[in-house]
Amino acid sequence: MRSAATMVAGIVGGAVMTAQVPWHLDQCASICAMSSDPVSWRSIAALVVVLAIPAALLTAVLVWTLGIRPAPTHEAAVHAALGEAAHAGVVRAALIGLRDGAAVAAAAYAISGSLHVAQETSHGWEPFTTFTDLWTTRAIEAVLLTLVLAAAHALAVWRPQRSPAARLREDAEPLPPARFGRGARAAAGIGAAAVGVIVGLALTTDQGGAAAVVAAGVAYAVAWVAAIGLVLGAVLPWARTLAPRFVALAAGLADGAGAPRLAAVLAARASSPTRATGRAVMAVGAIAFTLAAWLVVPTGVQQSDRLAMTLMVGAEAPDLATEISAIAGVDRVVVGEVMGRDDGTRPVVALDPSDLAGVDEDLARALETHPDAVVSSATSMDDVQSDAIAPDGIVPMVHSSESYVNAADVDGRGQGAAYLVYVEAGAARDAISMAVADLDVGEASWASSSFRYSDEPGTWQGFMPVTLTLALLLAPLALGAVRAGGRDAAMLAALGVESRIVRHALVIESAVVASVAVAAGAAAGVGTRMAMSGLGAARRSLGGVLVDSYPALMLESVPWVHVIAWAGVIFSVFVAVTAVAASAIHLDTPAEALRDGEVAR
């Protein structure tokens, strides 16, 4: 399978390098041509560390790919007869992988580089003038790709090969029953204690001191570890025992649909589940749990997408509201006072909620509902309190570097003016922001500006890299399940069952197993995410962060559409890899496998 491994490596390397081509040059300002930091050994080491996990995953996949159809045994016998030592065979395989890796890495680098230059020239840029650091990044990735393929070839030759008899003996062992063992009980007890600490502190302490905040933070981390242990020790093993029952249900449905032979194969598979199937349920469920628990929607006040920037200037500056309003594309300018800048706290902008009507309803509603609180992304009252502001709490805010307070709750004058610039729908945000930033602020002692972009990072960012990573993780699991199931299926084929039906049964079984694993893992992940979001809000309440409704916050923290979509991606990738593997697998009977093993020896 040398050609297959080379193709997989080339596809992965090409996809990663092509994804880094600056496809958005048509929306790029002068920042695209800004010189990047010079390449140093530290930056190279940091990039290698970041790419280490994907490289390890790709190596494992390539080793599995090379082992799907091992090299003919007579080839190894010839080299051994010529006096070649075992380590020499490993070196020879590594050199083969190094040569193949260098070829595909160079091709991927050349193709992605050509696309980079084509993007530059087609958008009016000189070649090699935008995002120059990407050339170095892709070169490092090419070197890593070459080393990965060389390592995979060496490992495929070096790793000890189990005999067919050992594989049969392992697969013949029954799956262990699901028990709520000591580890799961310990995780449940530790998690309950951690939850009790956080909830107890939140209920008994209005705004906790440093000791209470630290204790809640430690308990929060312990609760995360306990939740993961409970899922891996109880939920997924329970799902592993359910998978054969659903395969039997699929057999009944096939029989009712008029496919008795397919039903017989599925029934046979359900009655003798392999350990490879159990490992697939555990691994696929763990991946689904990880994604569902990791995806989160930030809860809090969301500022309007029409806010392009905020300009803050000292009290000596002239009134800039008229000039800003005259810029084409500006819809409204909301003027507030900057408070608390001189005493070291983060600037807080005092606003009249009525000025926000029609352009920023969420922020206006928060200021009206909590007139004595600060709307901020801060997590501690110490960050927002000042001589002029003494809030009762913090209303959480999302994606904002500024904090806001109702002007009616402010005593004294501020240190300057703040201009919130709201633009019309479809306006050129970058051009407007640059025009505002270039305004003359006169004799102002200070000035600062912050920009807000409409394309805030979300849960869809990095869709292709995550999908590629999922494919790398799921491919070995699917291949292992198919190879283990193929030995049993070969016996049915030897008894006269059509190969087509056997292959269809393998795919249907994988679909059932994947659906059970994904459903269990995703459900556990969603439950964990909701629980941890509620505990996180209770922990933040010790710093003064207000929570209107814990159940609403827990429900809003789950990106339901994205969880369902990623669950579908996991299911589709696993079934697709299984279908490809089932179509290519050789249905050798156990006796034939044993005979081949004896011949090899």
XYZ file of C-alpha atoms in Angstrom:
601
model
C 0.000 0.000 0.000
C 2.955 2.287 -0.603
C 1.111 4.231 -3.293
C -1.956 4.614 -1.071
C 0.146 5.982 1.796
C 1.877 8.407 -0.560
C -1.472 9.565 -1.901
C -2.867 10.089 1.616
C 0.191 12.088 2.634
C 0.001 14.170 -0.530
C -3.697 14.929 -0.070
C -3.219 15.948 3.567
C -0.152 18.074 2.827
C -1.762 19.726 -0.168
C -4.957 20.482 1.757
C -3.084 22.038 4.676
C -0.796 24.171 2.500
C -3.569 25.233 0.128
C -5.750 26.281 3.072
C -3.033 28.793 4.010
C -3.148 30.563 0.654
C -4.420 34.143 1.244
C -7.741 33.760 -0.559
C -9.087 36.990 0.975
C -6.699 39.435 -0.707
C -9.634 41.222 -2.320
C -10.738 42.301 1.187
C -7.251 43.009 2.452
C -5.850 46.384 3.401
C -2.222 47.440 3.649
C -1.737 45.110 6.608
C -1.356 42.235 4.133
C 1.995 43.601 2.977
C 3.313 44.443 6.436
C 6.598 42.744 7.179
C 6.341 39.908 9.657
C 8.741 39.140 12.458
C 11.966 37.537 11.245
C 12.061 33.766 11.395
C 13.903 32.507 14.457
C 14.627 29.137 15.956
C 12.076 29.912 18.653
C 9.321 30.550 16.107
C 10.247 27.384 14.211
C 10.193 25.350 17.429
C 6.792 26.815 18.336
C 5.376 25.846 14.939
C 6.791 22.320 15.232
C 5.169 21.942 18.663
C 1.816 23.083 17.270
C 2.067 20.629 14.368
C 3.315 17.740 16.522
C -0.106 16.279 17.332
C -1.445 16.410 13.732
C 1.860 14.926 12.556
C 1.569 12.073 15.061
C -2.004 11.392 13.955
C -0.977 11.365 10.296
C 1.893 8.988 11.106
C -0.507 6.562 12.790
C -2.878 6.692 9.832
C -0.047 6.074 7.371
C 1.220 3.115 9.402
C -2.269 1.625 9.329
C -2.506 2.328 5.596
C 0.796 0.577 4.916
C -0.350 -2.385 7.011
C -3.656 -2.911 5.226
C -1.968 -5.007 2.602
C 1.535 -5.968 3.784
C 4.398 -6.428 1.387
C 4.745 -9.957 -0.032
C 6.489 -12.294 2.374
C 8.837 -13.612 -0.318
C 10.357 -10.145 -0.663
C 11.388 -10.119 3.002
C 12.651 -13.711 2.659
C 14.868 -12.737 -0.283
C 16.412 -9.844 1.631
C 16.985 -12.053 4.666
C 18.644 -14.728 2.486
C 20.997 -12.069 1.139
C 22.127 -11.330 4.686
C 20.206 -8.145 5.325
C 19.803 -7.445 9.046
C 16.475 -6.400 10.536
C 17.618 -2.829 11.187
C 18.800 -2.575 7.578
C 15.264 -3.314 6.414
C 13.954 -0.520 8.637
C 16.528 1.909 7.208
C 15.666 0.873 3.656
C 11.953 1.435 4.322
C 12.697 4.843 5.872
C 14.677 5.873 2.792
C 11.782 4.825 0.569
C 9.404 6.913 2.670
C 11.848 9.825 2.656
C 12.010 9.755 -1.135
C 8.244 9.509 -1.544
C 7.663 12.182 1.112
C 10.086 14.590 -0.503
C 8.304 14.173 -3.833
C 4.762 14.797 -2.546
C 5.889 17.587 -0.180
C 7.677 19.391 -3.006
C 4.619 19.031 -5.217
C 2.295 20.350 -2.499
C 4.649 23.264 -1.791
C 4.907 24.149 -5.474
C 1.139 23.995 -6.047
C 0.272 26.075 -2.974
C 3.033 28.561 -3.792
C 1.753 28.939 -7.339
C -1.743 29.600 -6.016
C -0.324 32.192 -3.600
C 1.448 34.053 -6.404
C -1.621 33.797 -8.640
C -3.752 35.381 -5.914
C -1.281 38.233 -5.543
C -0.965 39.029 -9.248
C -4.709 38.767 -9.870
C -5.464 41.323 -7.127
C -2.842 43.895 -8.073
C -0.064 42.887 -5.696
C 3.537 42.188 -6.616
C 4.572 38.525 -6.263
C 6.022 37.515 -2.896
C 4.869 40.719 -1.156
C 1.899 39.569 0.949
C 1.957 37.241 3.938
C 5.602 36.448 3.344
C 5.796 34.382 6.532
C 3.537 31.747 4.933
C 6.345 30.668 2.630
C 8.459 29.691 5.621
C 5.485 28.039 7.320
C 4.735 25.903 4.284
C 8.413 24.955 3.955
C 8.442 23.704 7.552
C 5.234 21.785 6.905
C 6.800 20.215 3.818
C 9.811 19.039 5.836
C 7.516 17.596 8.522
C 5.430 15.831 5.881
C 8.557 14.222 4.455
C 9.692 13.057 7.899
C 6.225 11.744 8.729
C 6.092 9.524 5.650
C 9.628 8.272 6.328
C 8.731 7.481 9.947
C 5.545 5.693 8.875
C 7.444 3.432 6.470
C 10.037 2.638 9.137
C 7.406 1.887 11.799
C 5.410 -0.289 9.414
C 8.465 -2.527 8.943
C 9.761 -2.351 12.520
C 6.573 -2.962 14.526
C 5.993 -6.592 15.531
C 3.337 -8.341 13.496
C 0.759 -10.384 15.350
C 0.085 -13.823 13.965
C -3.366 -14.612 12.548
C -3.919 -16.960 15.485
C -3.254 -14.140 17.956
C -5.714 -11.893 16.138
C -8.381 -14.600 16.169
C -7.831 -15.265 19.873
C -8.114 -11.579 20.714
C -11.277 -11.097 18.682
C -12.841 -14.212 20.173
C -12.723 -12.749 23.678
C -16.129 -11.385 24.686
C -16.642 -7.697 25.346
C -16.417 -6.851 29.032
C -19.799 -6.016 30.571
C -20.554 -2.416 31.448
C -20.242 -1.836 35.177
C -20.341 1.268 37.297
C -16.913 0.418 38.633
C -14.795 1.919 41.335
C -13.230 4.430 38.992
C -16.607 5.732 37.829
C -17.881 5.851 41.416
C -14.795 7.774 42.475
C -15.231 10.243 39.602
C -18.889 10.736 40.526
C -18.056 11.345 44.178
C -15.209 13.748 43.450
C -17.334 15.626 40.916
C -20.227 15.940 43.364
C -17.873 17.317 46.004
C -16.451 19.875 43.558
C -19.936 20.976 42.520
C -20.871 21.312 46.193
C -17.878 23.573 46.831
C -18.711 25.911 43.937
C -22.445 26.081 44.642
C -21.856 26.503 48.359
C -19.473 29.405 47.859
C -21.829 31.041 45.355
C -24.792 30.792 47.733
C -23.020 31.876 50.918
C -20.688 34.541 49.524
C -21.847 37.719 47.801
C -18.475 38.729 46.423
C -15.834 36.330 47.619
C -12.310 37.181 48.545
C -9.175 35.833 46.970
C -9.343 32.551 48.900
C -12.922 31.850 47.807
C -12.129 32.650 44.170
C -9.093 30.348 44.160
C -11.027 27.539 45.853
C -13.834 27.834 43.290
C -11.304 27.793 40.442
C -9.658 24.614 41.737
C -13.056 22.977 42.260
C -14.060 23.940 38.710
C -10.982 22.224 37.256
C -11.614 19.140 39.416
C -15.232 19.048 38.221
C -14.039 19.006 34.596
C -11.685 16.085 35.261
C -14.402 14.193 37.136
C -16.910 14.732 34.315
C -14.466 13.369 31.751
C -13.699 10.370 33.948
C -17.387 9.658 34.462
C -18.098 9.732 30.736
C -15.145 7.499 29.868
C -15.739 5.154 32.778
C -19.520 4.762 32.705
C -21.373 6.406 29.810
C -19.331 5.145 26.875
C -18.898 1.582 28.233
C -22.676 1.461 28.610
C -23.040 2.586 24.977
C -20.554 -0.139 23.974
C -22.873 -2.816 25.334
C -25.876 -1.264 23.566
C -24.302 -1.286 20.094
C -24.823 -5.051 19.418
C -28.484 -4.708 20.375
C -28.999 -2.028 17.768
C -27.166 -4.168 15.203
C -29.666 -6.948 16.012
C -32.462 -4.420 15.540
C -31.013 -3.565 12.123
C -31.032 -7.287 11.317
C -34.736 -7.448 12.160
C -35.451 -4.443 9.974
C -33.517 -6.016 7.091
C -35.499 -9.218 7.469
C -38.747 -7.264 7.433
C -37.594 -5.403 4.321
C -37.157 -8.672 2.395
C -33.386 -9.148 2.733
C -33.045 -12.394 4.718
C -29.397 -13.027 3.798
C -28.362 -9.554 4.874
C -30.390 -10.026 8.054
C -28.605 -13.312 8.761
C -25.174 -11.697 8.410
C -26.170 -8.786 10.654
C -27.619 -11.178 13.231
C -24.366 -13.145 13.230
C -22.397 -9.935 13.722
C -24.686 -8.862 16.575
C -24.285 -12.194 18.363
C -20.468 -12.055 18.304
C -19.293 -8.438 18.674
C -15.542 -8.023 18.401
C -13.249 -6.045 20.629
C -12.431 -3.870 17.634
C -16.091 -2.858 17.506
C -16.003 -2.035 21.210
C -12.891 0.084 20.723
C -14.599 1.901 17.865
C -17.598 2.755 20.068
C -15.335 4.060 22.831
C -13.120 6.093 20.501
C -15.874 7.543 18.297
C -17.953 8.346 21.365
C -14.969 10.043 22.995
C -14.422 12.191 19.900
C -18.095 13.193 19.783
C -18.024 13.957 23.509
C -14.913 16.107 23.135
C -16.397 18.207 20.346
C -19.800 18.618 22.019
C -18.214 19.615 25.327
C -15.685 21.934 23.680
C -18.121 23.873 21.488
C -19.642 26.758 23.399
C -21.617 29.902 22.651
C -20.404 32.845 24.764
C -23.322 34.064 26.861
C -23.856 37.712 27.635
C -24.714 41.000 26.012
C -23.976 41.035 22.297
C -23.182 44.419 20.790
C -24.669 45.297 17.434
C -22.847 44.107 14.323
C -23.195 47.630 12.980
C -20.689 48.976 15.519
C -17.534 49.540 13.489
C -15.244 51.185 16.041
C -14.980 53.180 19.242
C -12.840 56.327 19.381
C -11.842 57.691 22.796
C -10.088 61.052 23.179
C -9.044 63.306 26.030
C -11.241 66.090 27.378
C -9.142 68.701 25.543
C -10.179 67.385 22.116
C -12.850 69.201 20.087
C -16.284 67.695 19.512
C -15.839 65.165 16.713
C -19.428 63.922 16.443
C -20.306 66.143 13.477
C -17.181 65.236 11.537
C -17.685 61.539 12.108
C -21.353 61.710 11.106
C -20.347 63.365 7.832
C -18.287 60.334 6.742
C -20.062 58.332 4.047
C -21.599 55.143 5.398
C -21.902 56.272 9.021
C -25.426 55.754 10.354
C -25.173 57.137 13.895
C -22.569 58.352 16.364
C -23.311 57.738 20.043
C -21.306 59.970 22.378
C -20.419 58.968 25.941
C -17.990 59.904 28.684
C -14.828 57.960 29.490
C -14.604 57.222 33.211
C -11.871 55.716 35.362
C -8.948 56.039 32.983
C -6.593 57.897 35.343
C -6.782 55.480 38.261
C -5.430 52.425 36.445
C -8.724 50.635 35.854
C -9.998 49.751 32.410
C -11.900 52.615 30.736
C -15.649 52.581 31.344
C -17.912 54.487 28.961
C -20.977 56.166 30.472
C -23.896 56.117 28.009
C -27.506 57.190 27.923
C -29.489 54.064 26.976
C -31.944 56.142 24.945
C -29.129 57.135 22.551
C -28.718 53.452 21.641
C -32.338 52.897 20.642
C -32.583 51.436 17.166
C -28.879 50.656 16.738
C -27.800 48.617 19.792
C -30.917 47.292 21.515
C -29.182 44.551 23.508
C -26.746 46.967 25.151
C -29.501 49.539 25.771
C -31.698 46.902 27.412
C -28.854 45.770 29.691
C -28.139 49.346 30.815
C -31.814 49.990 31.535
C -32.400 46.660 33.318
C -29.263 46.984 35.482
C -28.750 50.741 35.958
C -26.397 50.203 38.927
C -24.156 47.624 37.191
C -21.391 47.744 34.613
C -21.812 45.928 31.296
C -18.390 44.447 30.708
C -16.368 41.366 29.795
C -14.399 41.810 33.047
C -14.672 39.056 35.631
C -13.733 41.052 38.731
C -15.162 44.202 40.283
C -11.630 45.478 40.865
C -11.278 45.974 37.092
C -14.206 48.371 36.757
C -14.484 50.241 40.072
C -13.211 53.797 40.314
C -13.805 56.993 42.258
C -16.621 57.957 39.896
C -18.130 54.478 39.508
C -19.228 52.094 42.272
C -21.265 49.408 40.506
C -23.248 46.719 42.284
C -22.172 44.031 39.824
C -21.075 43.134 36.308
C -23.430 42.231 33.477
C -21.386 39.858 31.268
C -20.619 41.049 27.752
C -19.250 39.209 24.706
C -16.535 40.318 22.261
C -15.958 43.851 23.545
C -12.857 45.575 24.868
C -14.898 48.424 26.377
C -17.111 48.467 29.459
C -20.322 50.484 29.706
C -22.379 52.001 32.508
C -25.646 53.933 32.651
C -24.790 57.626 32.678
C -27.448 58.224 35.352
C -25.367 56.217 37.837
C -22.163 58.242 37.336
C -20.966 61.006 39.656
C -18.618 63.690 38.372
C -17.069 64.356 35.008
C -15.117 61.930 32.914
C -11.591 62.112 31.545
C -12.671 62.346 27.920
C -15.237 61.533 25.282
C -16.056 58.229 23.612
C -17.562 58.025 20.116
C -19.318 54.770 19.189
C -19.512 54.689 15.394
C -22.418 52.672 13.951
C -22.384 52.158 10.187
C -25.057 51.431 7.610
C -25.651 47.875 6.419
C -23.140 46.948 3.714
C -20.921 49.977 4.360
C -17.138 49.775 3.935
C -16.252 49.269 7.593
C -12.487 49.343 7.128
C -12.542 52.575 5.149
C -14.827 54.254 7.695
C -12.680 53.117 10.608
C -9.516 54.405 8.969
C -11.185 57.751 8.208
C -12.272 58.145 11.826
C -8.851 57.184 13.139
C -7.244 59.855 10.922
C -9.338 62.724 12.330
C -7.508 65.612 13.982
C -8.003 65.395 17.778
C -6.478 68.810 18.388
C -4.718 69.320 21.720
C -6.013 66.114 23.269
C -3.594 64.640 25.791
C -4.493 61.098 24.759
C -6.469 59.201 22.146
C -7.212 55.538 21.517
C -9.418 53.541 19.215
C -10.662 49.980 18.988
C -12.065 48.289 15.906
C -14.834 45.722 15.764
C -15.210 43.382 12.803
C -18.434 41.771 11.700
C -16.801 38.411 11.092
C -16.100 37.504 14.705
C -14.553 34.053 15.125
C -17.215 31.437 15.590
C -17.659 27.732 15.910
C -17.425 27.273 12.106
C -13.908 28.697 11.967
C -11.422 25.988 11.091
C -14.079 23.648 9.706
C -11.780 22.035 7.151
C -8.784 21.505 9.491
C -11.045 19.967 12.153
C -12.731 17.741 9.558
C -9.324 16.625 8.308
C -8.230 15.874 11.870
C -11.398 13.861 12.427
C -10.665 11.860 9.292
C -7.160 11.129 10.574
C -8.542 9.997 13.932
C -11.412 7.914 12.592
C -9.639 6.192 9.705
C -7.595 3.754 11.858
C -10.667 2.928 13.955
C -12.805 2.176 10.920
C -10.060 0.157 9.266
C -9.493 -1.869 12.417
C -13.197 -2.617 12.804
C -13.477 -3.685 9.164
C -10.407 -5.915 9.340
C -11.664 -7.583 12.516
C -15.167 -8.003 11.106
C -13.813 -9.165 7.778
C -12.423 -12.354 9.300
C -15.851 -13.373 10.563
C -17.451 -12.220 7.346
C -15.047 -14.385 5.360
C -16.429 -17.465 7.057
C -19.921 -16.473 5.921
C -18.594 -15.887 2.409
C -17.049 -19.363 2.481
C -20.459 -20.763 3.434
C -21.972 -19.321 0.261
C -23.059 -15.833 1.250
C -22.431 -13.380 -1.543
C -19.471 -11.068 -0.987
C -21.647 -8.114 -1.885
C -24.034 -8.878 0.963
C -21.161 -9.381 3.395
C -19.654 -6.013 2.476
C -23.027 -4.295 2.788
C -23.449 -5.855 6.225
C -20.082 -4.472 7.340
C -21.071 -0.960 6.244
C -24.501 -1.164 7.891
C -22.941 -2.441 11.109
C -20.467 0.441 11.111
C -23.299 2.917 10.567
C -25.232 1.493 13.513
C -22.156 1.423 15.743
C -21.211 4.966 14.764
C -24.727 6.283 15.379
C -24.840 4.738 18.871
C -21.373 6.053 19.725
C -22.027 9.538 18.360
C -25.410 9.799 20.078
C -23.997 8.728 23.447
C -20.883 10.883 23.169
C -22.685 13.976 21.909
C -25.408 13.690 24.550
C -22.794 13.339 27.279
C -20.867 16.291 25.835
C -23.943 18.523 25.727
C -24.838 17.611 29.294
C -21.282 18.300 30.422
C -21.189 21.618 28.585
C -24.448 22.775 30.171
C -23.361 21.718 33.653
C -19.919 23.321 33.340
C -21.396 26.530 31.930
C -23.667 26.791 34.958
C -20.790 26.053 37.334
C -18.599 28.581 35.521
C -21.263 31.260 35.948
C -21.556 30.419 39.649
C -17.774 30.680 39.983
C -17.714 34.056 38.214
C -20.461 35.336 40.503
C -17.846 35.424 43.261
C -16.217 38.253 41.318
C -19.470 40.176 41.009
C -20.710 38.867 37.650
C -24.520 38.846 37.599
C -26.615 35.937 36.302
C -30.305 36.528 35.523
C -31.204 32.863 34.924
C -28.935 29.846 35.276
C -31.166 27.479 33.235
C -31.356 29.987 30.368
C -27.592 30.504 30.477
C -26.957 26.747 30.381
C -29.245 26.260 27.386
C -27.828 29.241 25.517
C -24.231 28.052 26.023
C -24.768 25.045 23.730
C -24.480 25.679 19.962
C -27.153 23.138 19.103
C -26.905 23.461 15.320
C -23.130 23.087 15.371
C -23.226 20.084 17.697
C -25.664 18.305 15.391
C -23.603 19.251 12.332
C -20.326 17.994 13.828
C -22.046 14.798 14.960
C -23.133 14.298 11.357
C -19.569 14.901 10.166
C -18.177 12.294 12.587
C -20.807 9.767 11.526
C -20.292 10.435 7.806
C -16.492 10.224 7.948
C -16.534 6.949 9.899
C -19.094 5.319 7.597
C -17.345 6.595 4.460
C -13.976 5.187 5.537
C -15.667 1.899 6.447
C -17.355 1.698 3.041
C -14.054 2.257 1.243
C -12.262 -0.289 3.421
C -15.053 -2.862 3.069
C -14.966 -2.585 -0.701
C -11.215 -3.252 -0.779
C -10.833 -5.858 1.960
C -9.899 -9.444 1.089
C -12.347 -11.883 2.652
C -9.810 -14.534 3.692
C -11.129 -17.249 5.995
C -9.365 -17.840 9.325
C -7.942 -21.106 7.982
C -6.463 -19.296 4.998
C -5.038 -16.612 7.256
C -3.437 -19.249 9.483
C -2.069 -21.077 6.431
C -0.549 -17.844 5.091
C 1.011 -17.225 8.487
C 2.577 -20.694 8.518
C 3.930 -20.183 5.000
C 5.446 -16.858 6.018
C 7.256 -18.555 8.883
